[in-house]
Amino acid sequence: MKKLKDRWGIDSNWQLFIIFLVFAITGSTAAKLASPFVNLLGIYQETSHWAIYWFARIFLIFPIYQVLLVFFGWIFGQFQFFWAFEKKMLSRLGLAKVFKA
């Protein structure tokens, strides 16, 4: 854990616990919220081809996850960490121009 704390610039085990908790809550919530959004698009698991349904659901999980990660990070007092994490992740995906002013 020391290596991870050093890599992320974290001082305490408590902060590391909070960060792991935020990742867990965000992932679960994003997966849960994707289903109603897919249904809003008129894509239902029962009536659509499985590949279309799951592609749409996974495609929607990504932006939902990004927003929720910063939101839950803010709620748990780790906004700075998750905002920096978000910028780094999106820049690796080639979306760095979104953050340049």
PDB file of N, CA and C in Angstrom:
ATOM      1  N   MET A   1       0.810  -1.191   0.000  1.00  0.00           N
ATOM      2  CA  MET A   1       0.000   0.000   0.000  1.00  0.00           C
ATOM      3  C   MET A   1       0.860   1.265   0.000  1.00  0.00           C
ATOM      4  N   LYS A   2       2.042   1.151   0.531  1.00  0.00           N
ATOM      5  CA  LYS A   2       2.917   2.325   0.583  1.00  0.00           C
ATOM      6  C   LYS A   2       3.228   2.824  -0.827  1.00  0.00           C
ATOM      7  N   LYS A   3       3.452   1.893  -1.745  1.00  0.00           N
ATOM      8  CA  LYS A   3       3.749   2.260  -3.125  1.00  0.00           C
ATOM      9  C   LYS A   3       2.589   3.037  -3.753  1.00  0.00           C
ATOM     10  N   LEU A   4       1.381   2.579  -3.501  1.00  0.00           N
ATOM     11  CA  LEU A   4       0.186   3.239  -4.023  1.00  0.00           C
ATOM     12  C   LEU A   4       0.006   4.612  -3.385  1.00  0.00           C
ATOM     13  N   LYS A   5       0.229   4.701  -2.089  1.00  0.00           N
ATOM     14  CA  LYS A   5       0.113   5.990  -1.403  1.00  0.00           C
ATOM     15  C   LYS A   5       1.147   6.975  -1.939  1.00  0.00           C
ATOM     16  N   ASP A   6       2.355   6.498  -2.181  1.00  0.00           N
ATOM     17  CA  ASP A   6       3.393   7.368  -2.743  1.00  0.00           C
ATOM     18  C   ASP A   6       3.030   7.811  -4.158  1.00  0.00           C
ATOM     19  N   ARG A   7       2.526   6.896  -4.951  1.00  0.00           N
ATOM     20  CA  ARG A   7       2.164   7.197  -6.337  1.00  0.00           C
ATOM     21  C   ARG A   7       1.050   8.233  -6.426  1.00  0.00           C
ATOM     22  N   TRP A   8       0.070   8.108  -5.527  1.00  0.00           N
ATOM     23  CA  TRP A   8      -1.068   9.022  -5.529  1.00  0.00           C
ATOM     24  C   TRP A   8      -0.842  10.255  -4.669  1.00  0.00           C
ATOM     25  N   GLY A   9       0.252  10.304  -3.928  1.00  0.00           N
ATOM     26  CA  GLY A   9       0.534  11.448  -3.069  1.00  0.00           C
ATOM     27  C   GLY A   9      -0.379  11.510  -1.861  1.00  0.00           C
ATOM     28  N   ILE A  10      -0.663  10.360  -1.291  1.00  0.00           N
ATOM     29  CA  ILE A  10      -1.564  10.261  -0.152  1.00  0.00           C
ATOM     30  C   ILE A  10      -0.746  10.032   1.103  1.00  0.00           C
ATOM     31  N   ASP A  11      -1.165  10.657   2.204  1.00  0.00           N
ATOM     32  CA  ASP A  11      -0.411  10.556   3.446  1.00  0.00           C
ATOM     33  C   ASP A  11      -0.911   9.465   4.391  1.00  0.00           C
ATOM     34  N   SER A  12      -2.225   9.262   4.449  1.00  0.00           N
ATOM     35  CA  SER A  12      -2.766   8.386   5.484  1.00  0.00           C
ATOM     36  C   SER A  12      -3.528   7.199   4.898  1.00  0.00           C
ATOM     37  N   ASN A  13      -3.626   6.175   5.733  1.00  0.00           N
ATOM     38  CA  ASN A  13      -4.431   5.012   5.360  1.00  0.00           C
ATOM     39  C   ASN A  13      -5.912   5.376   5.305  1.00  0.00           C
ATOM     40  N   TRP A  14      -6.327   6.316   6.148  1.00  0.00           N
ATOM     41  CA  TRP A  14      -7.726   6.755   6.152  1.00  0.00           C
ATOM     42  C   TRP A  14      -8.084   7.377   4.799  1.00  0.00           C
ATOM     43  N   GLN A  15      -7.234   8.218   4.275  1.00  0.00           N
ATOM     44  CA  GLN A  15      -7.483   8.844   2.977  1.00  0.00           C
ATOM     45  C   GLN A  15      -7.526   7.778   1.879  1.00  0.00           C
ATOM     46  N   LEU A  16      -6.659   6.795   1.951  1.00  0.00           N
ATOM     47  CA  LEU A  16      -6.663   5.697   0.984  1.00  0.00           C
ATOM     48  C   LEU A  16      -7.970   4.910   1.072  1.00  0.00           C
ATOM     49  N   PHE A  17      -8.455   4.673   2.285  1.00  0.00           N
ATOM     50  CA  PHE A  17      -9.729   3.990   2.477  1.00  0.00           C
ATOM     51  C   PHE A  17     -10.872   4.790   1.844  1.00  0.00           C
ATOM     52  N   ILE A  18     -10.891   6.094   2.072  1.00  0.00           N
ATOM     53  CA  ILE A  18     -11.940   6.954   1.506  1.00  0.00           C
ATOM     54  C   ILE A  18     -11.894   6.910  -0.018  1.00  0.00           C
ATOM     55  N   ILE A  19     -10.715   6.942  -0.589  1.00  0.00           N
ATOM     56  CA  ILE A  19     -10.571   6.900  -2.053  1.00  0.00           C
ATOM     57  C   ILE A  19     -11.079   5.572  -2.596  1.00  0.00           C
ATOM     58  N   PHE A  20     -10.722   4.467  -1.964  1.00  0.00           N
ATOM     59  CA  PHE A  20     -11.244   3.166  -2.393  1.00  0.00           C
ATOM     60  C   PHE A  20     -12.763   3.104  -2.259  1.00  0.00           C
ATOM     61  N   LEU A  21     -13.277   3.687  -1.190  1.00  0.00           N
ATOM     62  CA  LEU A  21     -14.723   3.725  -0.975  1.00  0.00           C
ATOM     63  C   LEU A  21     -15.421   4.519  -2.079  1.00  0.00           C
ATOM     64  N   VAL A  22     -14.841   5.647  -2.460  1.00  0.00           N
ATOM     65  CA  VAL A  22     -15.414   6.459  -3.535  1.00  0.00           C
ATOM     66  C   VAL A  22     -15.398   5.692  -4.853  1.00  0.00           C
ATOM     67  N   PHE A  23     -14.308   5.007  -5.150  1.00  0.00           N
ATOM     68  CA  PHE A  23     -14.257   4.193  -6.371  1.00  0.00           C
ATOM     69  C   PHE A  23     -15.348   3.113  -6.360  1.00  0.00           C
ATOM     70  N   ALA A  24     -15.535   2.466  -5.223  1.00  0.00           N
ATOM     71  CA  ALA A  24     -16.533   1.399  -5.119  1.00  0.00           C
ATOM     72  C   ALA A  24     -17.952   1.948  -5.285  1.00  0.00           C
ATOM     73  N   ILE A  25     -18.254   3.015  -4.596  1.00  0.00           N
ATOM     74  CA  ILE A  25     -19.598   3.607  -4.681  1.00  0.00           C
ATOM     75  C   ILE A  25     -19.863   4.118  -6.090  1.00  0.00           C
ATOM     76  N   THR A  26     -18.869   4.746  -6.685  1.00  0.00           N
ATOM     77  CA  THR A  26     -19.041   5.298  -8.030  1.00  0.00           C
ATOM     78  C   THR A  26     -19.293   4.201  -9.053  1.00  0.00           C
ATOM     79  N   GLY A  27     -18.520   3.148  -9.008  1.00  0.00           N
ATOM     80  CA  GLY A  27     -18.704   2.057  -9.961  1.00  0.00           C
ATOM     81  C   GLY A  27     -20.066   1.408  -9.845  1.00  0.00           C
ATOM     82  N   SER A  28     -20.474   1.141  -8.620  1.00  0.00           N
ATOM     83  CA  SER A  28     -21.779   0.518  -8.398  1.00  0.00           C
ATOM     84  C   SER A  28     -22.921   1.427  -8.840  1.00  0.00           C
ATOM     85  N   THR A  29     -22.815   2.690  -8.511  1.00  0.00           N
ATOM     86  CA  THR A  29     -23.870   3.639  -8.872  1.00  0.00           C
ATOM     87  C   THR A  29     -23.944   3.842 -10.377  1.00  0.00           C
ATOM     88  N   ALA A  30     -22.807   3.958 -11.030  1.00  0.00           N
ATOM     89  CA  ALA A  30     -22.806   4.139 -12.489  1.00  0.00           C
ATOM     90  C   ALA A  30     -23.427   2.941 -13.187  1.00  0.00           C
ATOM     91  N   ALA A  31     -23.100   1.749 -12.724  1.00  0.00           N
ATOM     92  CA  ALA A  31     -23.672   0.540 -13.329  1.00  0.00           C
ATOM     93  C   ALA A  31     -25.180   0.484 -13.106  1.00  0.00           C
ATOM     94  N   LYS A  32     -25.614   0.909 -11.936  1.00  0.00           N
ATOM     95  CA  LYS A  32     -27.040   0.889 -11.622  1.00  0.00           C
ATOM     96  C   LYS A  32     -27.799   1.947 -12.424  1.00  0.00           C
ATOM     97  N   LEU A  33     -27.223   3.121 -12.609  1.00  0.00           N
ATOM     98  CA  LEU A  33     -27.900   4.206 -13.328  1.00  0.00           C
ATOM     99  C   LEU A  33     -27.915   4.008 -14.842  1.00  0.00           C
ATOM    100  N   ALA A  34     -27.020   3.211 -15.353  1.00  0.00           N
ATOM    101  CA  ALA A  34     -26.954   3.024 -16.814  1.00  0.00           C
ATOM    102  C   ALA A  34     -28.204   2.357 -17.355  1.00  0.00           C
ATOM    103  N   SER A  35     -28.786   1.448 -16.607  1.00  0.00           N
ATOM    104  CA  SER A  35     -29.964   0.726 -17.082  1.00  0.00           C
ATOM    105  C   SER A  35     -31.151   1.645 -17.374  1.00  0.00           C
ATOM    106  N   PRO A  36     -31.527   2.551 -16.472  1.00  0.00           N
ATOM    107  CA  PRO A  36     -32.630   3.450 -16.802  1.00  0.00           C
ATOM    108  C   PRO A  36     -32.323   4.372 -17.989  1.00  0.00           C
ATOM    109  N   PHE A  37     -31.068   4.782 -18.127  1.00  0.00           N
ATOM    110  CA  PHE A  37     -30.706   5.631 -19.267  1.00  0.00           C
ATOM    111  C   PHE A  37     -30.838   4.874 -20.584  1.00  0.00           C
ATOM    112  N   VAL A  38     -30.451   3.608 -20.578  1.00  0.00           N
ATOM    113  CA  VAL A  38     -30.606   2.790 -21.781  1.00  0.00           C
ATOM    114  C   VAL A  38     -32.091   2.628 -22.101  1.00  0.00           C
ATOM    115  N   ASN A  39     -32.893   2.421 -21.068  1.00  0.00           N
ATOM    116  CA  ASN A  39     -34.336   2.307 -21.268  1.00  0.00           C
ATOM    117  C   ASN A  39     -34.936   3.597 -21.809  1.00  0.00           C
ATOM    118  N   LEU A  40     -34.410   4.747 -21.373  1.00  0.00           N
ATOM    119  CA  LEU A  40     -34.879   6.034 -21.906  1.00  0.00           C
ATOM    120  C   LEU A  40     -34.629   6.145 -23.405  1.00  0.00           C
ATOM    121  N   LEU A  41     -33.587   5.499 -23.860  1.00  0.00           N
ATOM    122  CA  LEU A  41     -33.279   5.492 -25.290  1.00  0.00           C
ATOM    123  C   LEU A  41     -34.135   4.488 -26.058  1.00  0.00           C
ATOM    124  N   GLY A  42     -34.966   3.747 -25.336  1.00  0.00           N
ATOM    125  CA  GLY A  42     -35.834   2.768 -25.979  1.00  0.00           C
ATOM    126  C   GLY A  42     -35.170   1.433 -26.240  1.00  0.00           C
ATOM    127  N   ILE A  43     -34.072   1.187 -25.556  1.00  0.00           N
ATOM    128  CA  ILE A  43     -33.354  -0.083 -25.709  1.00  0.00           C
ATOM    129  C   ILE A  43     -33.601  -0.898 -24.443  1.00  0.00           C
ATOM    130  N   TYR A  44     -34.339  -1.975 -24.593  1.00  0.00           N
ATOM    131  CA  TYR A  44     -34.697  -2.816 -23.452  1.00  0.00           C
ATOM    132  C   TYR A  44     -34.020  -4.169 -23.589  1.00  0.00           C
ATOM    133  N   GLN A  45     -33.613  -4.726 -22.459  1.00  0.00           N
ATOM    134  CA  GLN A  45     -32.907  -6.003 -22.472  1.00  0.00           C
ATOM    135  C   GLN A  45     -33.792  -7.116 -23.026  1.00  0.00           C
ATOM    136  N   GLU A  46     -35.078  -7.050 -22.745  1.00  0.00           N
ATOM    137  CA  GLU A  46     -35.983  -8.111 -23.167  1.00  0.00           C
ATOM    138  C   GLU A  46     -36.273  -8.090 -24.663  1.00  0.00           C
ATOM    139  N   THR A  47     -36.253  -6.901 -25.277  1.00  0.00           N
ATOM    140  CA  THR A  47     -36.681  -6.790 -26.675  1.00  0.00           C
ATOM    141  C   THR A  47     -35.556  -6.484 -27.652  1.00  0.00           C
ATOM    142  N   SER A  48     -34.406  -6.083 -27.150  1.00  0.00           N
ATOM    143  CA  SER A  48     -33.291  -5.729 -28.035  1.00  0.00           C
ATOM    144  C   SER A  48     -32.294  -6.872 -28.112  1.00  0.00           C
ATOM    145  N   HIS A  49     -31.519  -6.846 -29.152  1.00  0.00           N
ATOM    146  CA  HIS A  49     -30.429  -7.818 -29.279  1.00  0.00           C
ATOM    147  C   HIS A  49     -29.466  -7.587 -28.114  1.00  0.00           C
ATOM    148  N   TRP A  50     -28.947  -8.674 -27.562  1.00  0.00           N
ATOM    149  CA  TRP A  50     -28.092  -8.561 -26.384  1.00  0.00           C
ATOM    150  C   TRP A  50     -26.876  -7.683 -26.622  1.00  0.00           C
ATOM    151  N   ALA A  51     -26.297  -7.752 -27.825  1.00  0.00           N
ATOM    152  CA  ALA A  51     -25.093  -6.980 -28.115  1.00  0.00           C
ATOM    153  C   ALA A  51     -25.391  -5.482 -28.142  1.00  0.00           C
ATOM    154  N   ILE A  52     -26.528  -5.110 -28.705  1.00  0.00           N
ATOM    155  CA  ILE A  52     -26.909  -3.698 -28.747  1.00  0.00           C
ATOM    156  C   ILE A  52     -27.174  -3.181 -27.347  1.00  0.00           C
ATOM    157  N   TYR A  53     -27.912  -3.959 -26.566  1.00  0.00           N
ATOM    158  CA  TYR A  53     -28.238  -3.541 -25.194  1.00  0.00           C
ATOM    159  C   TYR A  53     -26.968  -3.331 -24.376  1.00  0.00           C
ATOM    160  N   TRP A  54     -26.071  -4.307 -24.382  1.00  0.00           N
ATOM    161  CA  TRP A  54     -24.869  -4.208 -23.553  1.00  0.00           C
ATOM    162  C   TRP A  54     -23.880  -3.175 -24.069  1.00  0.00           C
ATOM    163  N   PHE A  55     -23.788  -3.009 -25.380  1.00  0.00           N
ATOM    164  CA  PHE A  55     -22.930  -1.954 -25.916  1.00  0.00           C
ATOM    165  C   PHE A  55     -23.432  -0.588 -25.464  1.00  0.00           C
ATOM    166  N   ALA A  56     -24.737  -0.365 -25.579  1.00  0.00           N
ATOM    167  CA  ALA A  56     -25.313   0.914 -25.161  1.00  0.00           C
ATOM    168  C   ALA A  56     -25.118   1.137 -23.670  1.00  0.00           C
ATOM    169  N   ARG A  57     -25.311   0.106 -22.902  1.00  0.00           N
ATOM    170  CA  ARG A  57     -25.172   0.239 -21.446  1.00  0.00           C
ATOM    171  C   ARG A  57     -23.732   0.558 -21.048  1.00  0.00           C
ATOM    172  N   ILE A  58     -22.789  -0.164 -21.623  1.00  0.00           N
ATOM    173  CA  ILE A  58     -21.379   0.090 -21.309  1.00  0.00           C
ATOM    174  C   ILE A  58     -20.950   1.461 -21.827  1.00  0.00           C
ATOM    175  N   PHE A  59     -21.440   1.835 -23.001  1.00  0.00           N
ATOM    176  CA  PHE A  59     -21.133   3.148 -23.561  1.00  0.00           C
ATOM    177  C   PHE A  59     -21.651   4.267 -22.654  1.00  0.00           C
ATOM    178  N   LEU A  60     -22.790   4.067 -22.024  1.00  0.00           N
ATOM    179  CA  LEU A  60     -23.353   5.075 -21.126  1.00  0.00           C
ATOM    180  C   LEU A  60     -22.701   5.071 -19.746  1.00  0.00           C
ATOM    181  N   ILE A  61     -22.186   3.933 -19.326  1.00  0.00           N
ATOM    182  CA  ILE A  61     -21.556   3.867 -18.007  1.00  0.00           C
ATOM    183  C   ILE A  61     -20.355   4.813 -17.945  1.00  0.00           C
ATOM    184  N   PHE A  62     -19.601   4.915 -19.011  1.00  0.00           N
ATOM    185  CA  PHE A  62     -18.372   5.721 -18.984  1.00  0.00           C
ATOM    186  C   PHE A  62     -18.620   7.187 -18.606  1.00  0.00           C
ATOM    187  N   PRO A  63     -19.495   7.925 -19.307  1.00  0.00           N
ATOM    188  CA  PRO A  63     -19.693   9.324 -18.901  1.00  0.00           C
ATOM    189  C   PRO A  63     -20.372   9.468 -17.541  1.00  0.00           C
ATOM    190  N   ILE A  64     -21.268   8.551 -17.223  1.00  0.00           N
ATOM    191  CA  ILE A  64     -21.909   8.594 -15.906  1.00  0.00           C
ATOM    192  C   ILE A  64     -20.852   8.415 -14.819  1.00  0.00           C
ATOM    193  N   TYR A  65     -19.943   7.484 -15.041  1.00  0.00           N
ATOM    194  CA  TYR A  65     -18.874   7.221 -14.077  1.00  0.00           C
ATOM    195  C   TYR A  65     -17.994   8.457 -13.879  1.00  0.00           C
ATOM    196  N   GLN A  66     -17.662   9.128 -14.965  1.00  0.00           N
ATOM    197  CA  GLN A  66     -16.789  10.297 -14.873  1.00  0.00           C
ATOM    198  C   GLN A  66     -17.406  11.389 -14.007  1.00  0.00           C
ATOM    199  N   VAL A  67     -18.671  11.644 -14.219  1.00  0.00           N
ATOM    200  CA  VAL A  67     -19.361  12.685 -13.452  1.00  0.00           C
ATOM    201  C   VAL A  67     -19.502  12.267 -11.993  1.00  0.00           C
ATOM    202  N   LEU A  68     -19.909  11.033 -11.774  1.00  0.00           N
ATOM    203  CA  LEU A  68     -20.109  10.569 -10.402  1.00  0.00           C
ATOM    204  C   LEU A  68     -18.813  10.491  -9.614  1.00  0.00           C
ATOM    205  N   LEU A  69     -17.712  10.187 -10.282  1.00  0.00           N
ATOM    206  CA  LEU A  69     -16.429  10.090  -9.591  1.00  0.00           C
ATOM    207  C   LEU A  69     -16.059  11.421  -8.943  1.00  0.00           C
ATOM    208  N   VAL A  70     -16.210  12.492  -9.686  1.00  0.00           N
ATOM    209  CA  VAL A  70     -15.905  13.815  -9.134  1.00  0.00           C
ATOM    210  C   VAL A  70     -16.944  14.198  -8.077  1.00  0.00           C
ATOM    211  N   PHE A  71     -18.213  13.869  -8.337  1.00  0.00           N
ATOM    212  CA  PHE A  71     -19.278  14.206  -7.385  1.00  0.00           C
ATOM    213  C   PHE A  71     -19.082  13.497  -6.050  1.00  0.00           C
ATOM    214  N   PHE A  72     -18.880  12.183  -6.074  1.00  0.00           N
ATOM    215  CA  PHE A  72     -18.677  11.448  -4.817  1.00  0.00           C
ATOM    216  C   PHE A  72     -17.347  11.833  -4.165  1.00  0.00           C
ATOM    217  N   GLY A  73     -16.352  12.141  -4.974  1.00  0.00           N
ATOM    218  CA  GLY A  73     -15.097  12.629  -4.416  1.00  0.00           C
ATOM    219  C   GLY A  73     -15.301  13.920  -3.650  1.00  0.00           C
ATOM    220  N   TRP A  74     -16.145  14.793  -4.178  1.00  0.00           N
ATOM    221  CA  TRP A  74     -16.468  16.051  -3.504  1.00  0.00           C
ATOM    222  C   TRP A  74     -17.221  15.791  -2.207  1.00  0.00           C
ATOM    223  N   ILE A  75     -18.203  14.885  -2.259  1.00  0.00           N
ATOM    224  CA  ILE A  75     -18.991  14.572  -1.059  1.00  0.00           C
ATOM    225  C   ILE A  75     -18.094  14.032   0.054  1.00  0.00           C
ATOM    226  N   PHE A  76     -17.125  13.215  -0.301  1.00  0.00           N
ATOM    227  CA  PHE A  76     -16.249  12.609   0.697  1.00  0.00           C
ATOM    228  C   PHE A  76     -14.997  13.443   0.981  1.00  0.00           C
ATOM    229  N   GLY A  77     -14.948  14.662   0.488  1.00  0.00           N
ATOM    230  CA  GLY A  77     -13.843  15.568   0.797  1.00  0.00           C
ATOM    231  C   GLY A  77     -12.559  15.293   0.045  1.00  0.00           C
ATOM    232  N   GLN A  78     -12.647  14.621  -1.085  1.00  0.00           N
ATOM    233  CA  GLN A  78     -11.461  14.277  -1.866  1.00  0.00           C
ATOM    234  C   GLN A  78     -11.552  14.843  -3.283  1.00  0.00           C
ATOM    235  N   PHE A  79     -12.177  16.009  -3.408  1.00  0.00           N
ATOM    236  CA  PHE A  79     -12.388  16.594  -4.730  1.00  0.00           C
ATOM    237  C   PHE A  79     -11.071  16.820  -5.468  1.00  0.00           C
ATOM    238  N   GLN A  80     -10.091  17.380  -4.799  1.00  0.00           N
ATOM    239  CA  GLN A  80      -8.811  17.686  -5.452  1.00  0.00           C
ATOM    240  C   GLN A  80      -8.184  16.428  -6.032  1.00  0.00           C
ATOM    241  N   PHE A  81      -8.186  15.339  -5.275  1.00  0.00           N
ATOM    242  CA  PHE A  81      -7.603  14.093  -5.755  1.00  0.00           C
ATOM    243  C   PHE A  81      -8.342  13.593  -6.990  1.00  0.00           C
ATOM    244  N   PHE A  82      -9.669  13.551  -6.924  1.00  0.00           N
ATOM    245  CA  PHE A  82     -10.440  12.983  -8.021  1.00  0.00           C
ATOM    246  C   PHE A  82     -10.493  13.914  -9.230  1.00  0.00           C
ATOM    247  N   TRP A  83     -10.414  15.216  -9.025  1.00  0.00           N
ATOM    248  CA  TRP A  83     -10.364  16.126 -10.162  1.00  0.00           C
ATOM    249  C   TRP A  83      -9.052  15.940 -10.917  1.00  0.00           C
ATOM    250  N   ALA A  84      -7.953  15.823 -10.191  1.00  0.00           N
ATOM    251  CA  ALA A  84      -6.658  15.569 -10.834  1.00  0.00           C
ATOM    252  C   ALA A  84      -6.658  14.193 -11.505  1.00  0.00           C
ATOM    253  N   PHE A  85      -7.242  13.197 -10.855  1.00  0.00           N
ATOM    254  CA  PHE A  85      -7.338  11.849 -11.408  1.00  0.00           C
ATOM    255  C   PHE A  85      -8.143  11.867 -12.703  1.00  0.00           C
ATOM    256  N   GLU A  86      -9.246  12.605 -12.687  1.00  0.00           N
ATOM    257  CA  GLU A  86     -10.127  12.705 -13.854  1.00  0.00           C
ATOM    258  C   GLU A  86      -9.412  13.375 -15.035  1.00  0.00           C
ATOM    259  N   LYS A  87      -8.740  14.474 -14.765  1.00  0.00           N
ATOM    260  CA  LYS A  87      -8.016  15.170 -15.838  1.00  0.00           C
ATOM    261  C   LYS A  87      -6.936  14.276 -16.437  1.00  0.00           C
ATOM    262  N   LYS A  88      -6.235  13.559 -15.593  1.00  0.00           N
ATOM    263  CA  LYS A  88      -5.173  12.672 -16.076  1.00  0.00           C
ATOM    264  C   LYS A  88      -5.754  11.540 -16.923  1.00  0.00           C
ATOM    265  N   MET A  89      -6.844  10.952 -16.468  1.00  0.00           N
ATOM    266  CA  MET A  89      -7.454   9.843 -17.192  1.00  0.00           C
ATOM    267  C   MET A  89      -7.992  10.308 -18.544  1.00  0.00           C
ATOM    268  N   LEU A  90      -8.684  11.434 -18.568  1.00  0.00           N
ATOM    269  CA  LEU A  90      -9.249  11.914 -19.827  1.00  0.00           C
ATOM    270  C   LEU A  90      -8.175  12.402 -20.791  1.00  0.00           C
ATOM    271  N   SER A  91      -7.088  12.932 -20.257  1.00  0.00           N
ATOM    272  CA  SER A  91      -6.005  13.348 -21.152  1.00  0.00           C
ATOM    273  C   SER A  91      -5.345  12.135 -21.802  1.00  0.00           C
ATOM    274  N   ARG A  92      -5.285  11.027 -21.083  1.00  0.00           N
ATOM    275  CA  ARG A  92      -4.745   9.800 -21.665  1.00  0.00           C
ATOM    276  C   ARG A  92      -5.644   9.249 -22.761  1.00  0.00           C
ATOM    277  N   LEU A  93      -6.921   9.601 -22.702  1.00  0.00           N
ATOM    278  CA  LEU A  93      -7.869   9.184 -23.731  1.00  0.00           C
ATOM    279  C   LEU A  93      -7.909  10.165 -24.900  1.00  0.00           C
ATOM    280  N   GLY A  94      -7.061  11.191 -24.844  1.00  0.00           N
ATOM    281  CA  GLY A  94      -6.995  12.163 -25.922  1.00  0.00           C
ATOM    282  C   GLY A  94      -7.990  13.302 -25.769  1.00  0.00           C
ATOM    283  N   LEU A  95      -8.517  13.491 -24.594  1.00  0.00           N
ATOM    284  CA  LEU A  95      -9.493  14.555 -24.356  1.00  0.00           C
ATOM    285  C   LEU A  95      -8.898  15.697 -23.531  1.00  0.00           C
ATOM    286  N   ALA A  96      -7.590  15.873 -23.605  1.00  0.00           N
ATOM    287  CA  ALA A  96      -6.921  16.903 -22.795  1.00  0.00           C
ATOM    288  C   ALA A  96      -7.368  18.315 -23.177  1.00  0.00           C
ATOM    289  N   LYS A  97      -7.768  18.519 -24.430  1.00  0.00           N
ATOM    290  CA  LYS A  97      -8.173  19.853 -24.878  1.00  0.00           C
ATOM    291  C   LYS A  97      -9.402  20.363 -24.142  1.00  0.00           C
ATOM    292  N   VAL A  98     -10.167  19.472 -23.527  1.00  0.00           N
ATOM    293  CA  VAL A  98     -11.342  19.874 -22.765  1.00  0.00           C
ATOM    294  C   VAL A  98     -10.937  20.690 -21.550  1.00  0.00           C
ATOM    295  N   PHE A  99      -9.757  20.427 -20.990  1.00  0.00           N
ATOM    296  CA  PHE A  99      -9.322  21.078 -19.767  1.00  0.00           C
ATOM    297  C   PHE A  99      -8.395  22.268 -19.992  1.00  0.00           C
ATOM    298  N   LYS A 100      -8.000  22.516 -21.212  1.00  0.00           N
ATOM    299  CA  LYS A 100      -7.126  23.648 -21.487  1.00  0.00           C
ATOM    300  C   LYS A 100      -7.973  24.914 -21.671  1.00  0.00           C
ATOM    301  N   ALA A 101      -7.555  25.958 -21.012  1.00  0.00           N
ATOM    302  CA  ALA A 101      -8.301  27.222 -21.112  1.00  0.00           C
ATOM    303  C   ALA A 101      -7.625  28.181 -22.053  1.00  0.00           C
TER     304      ALA A 101
END
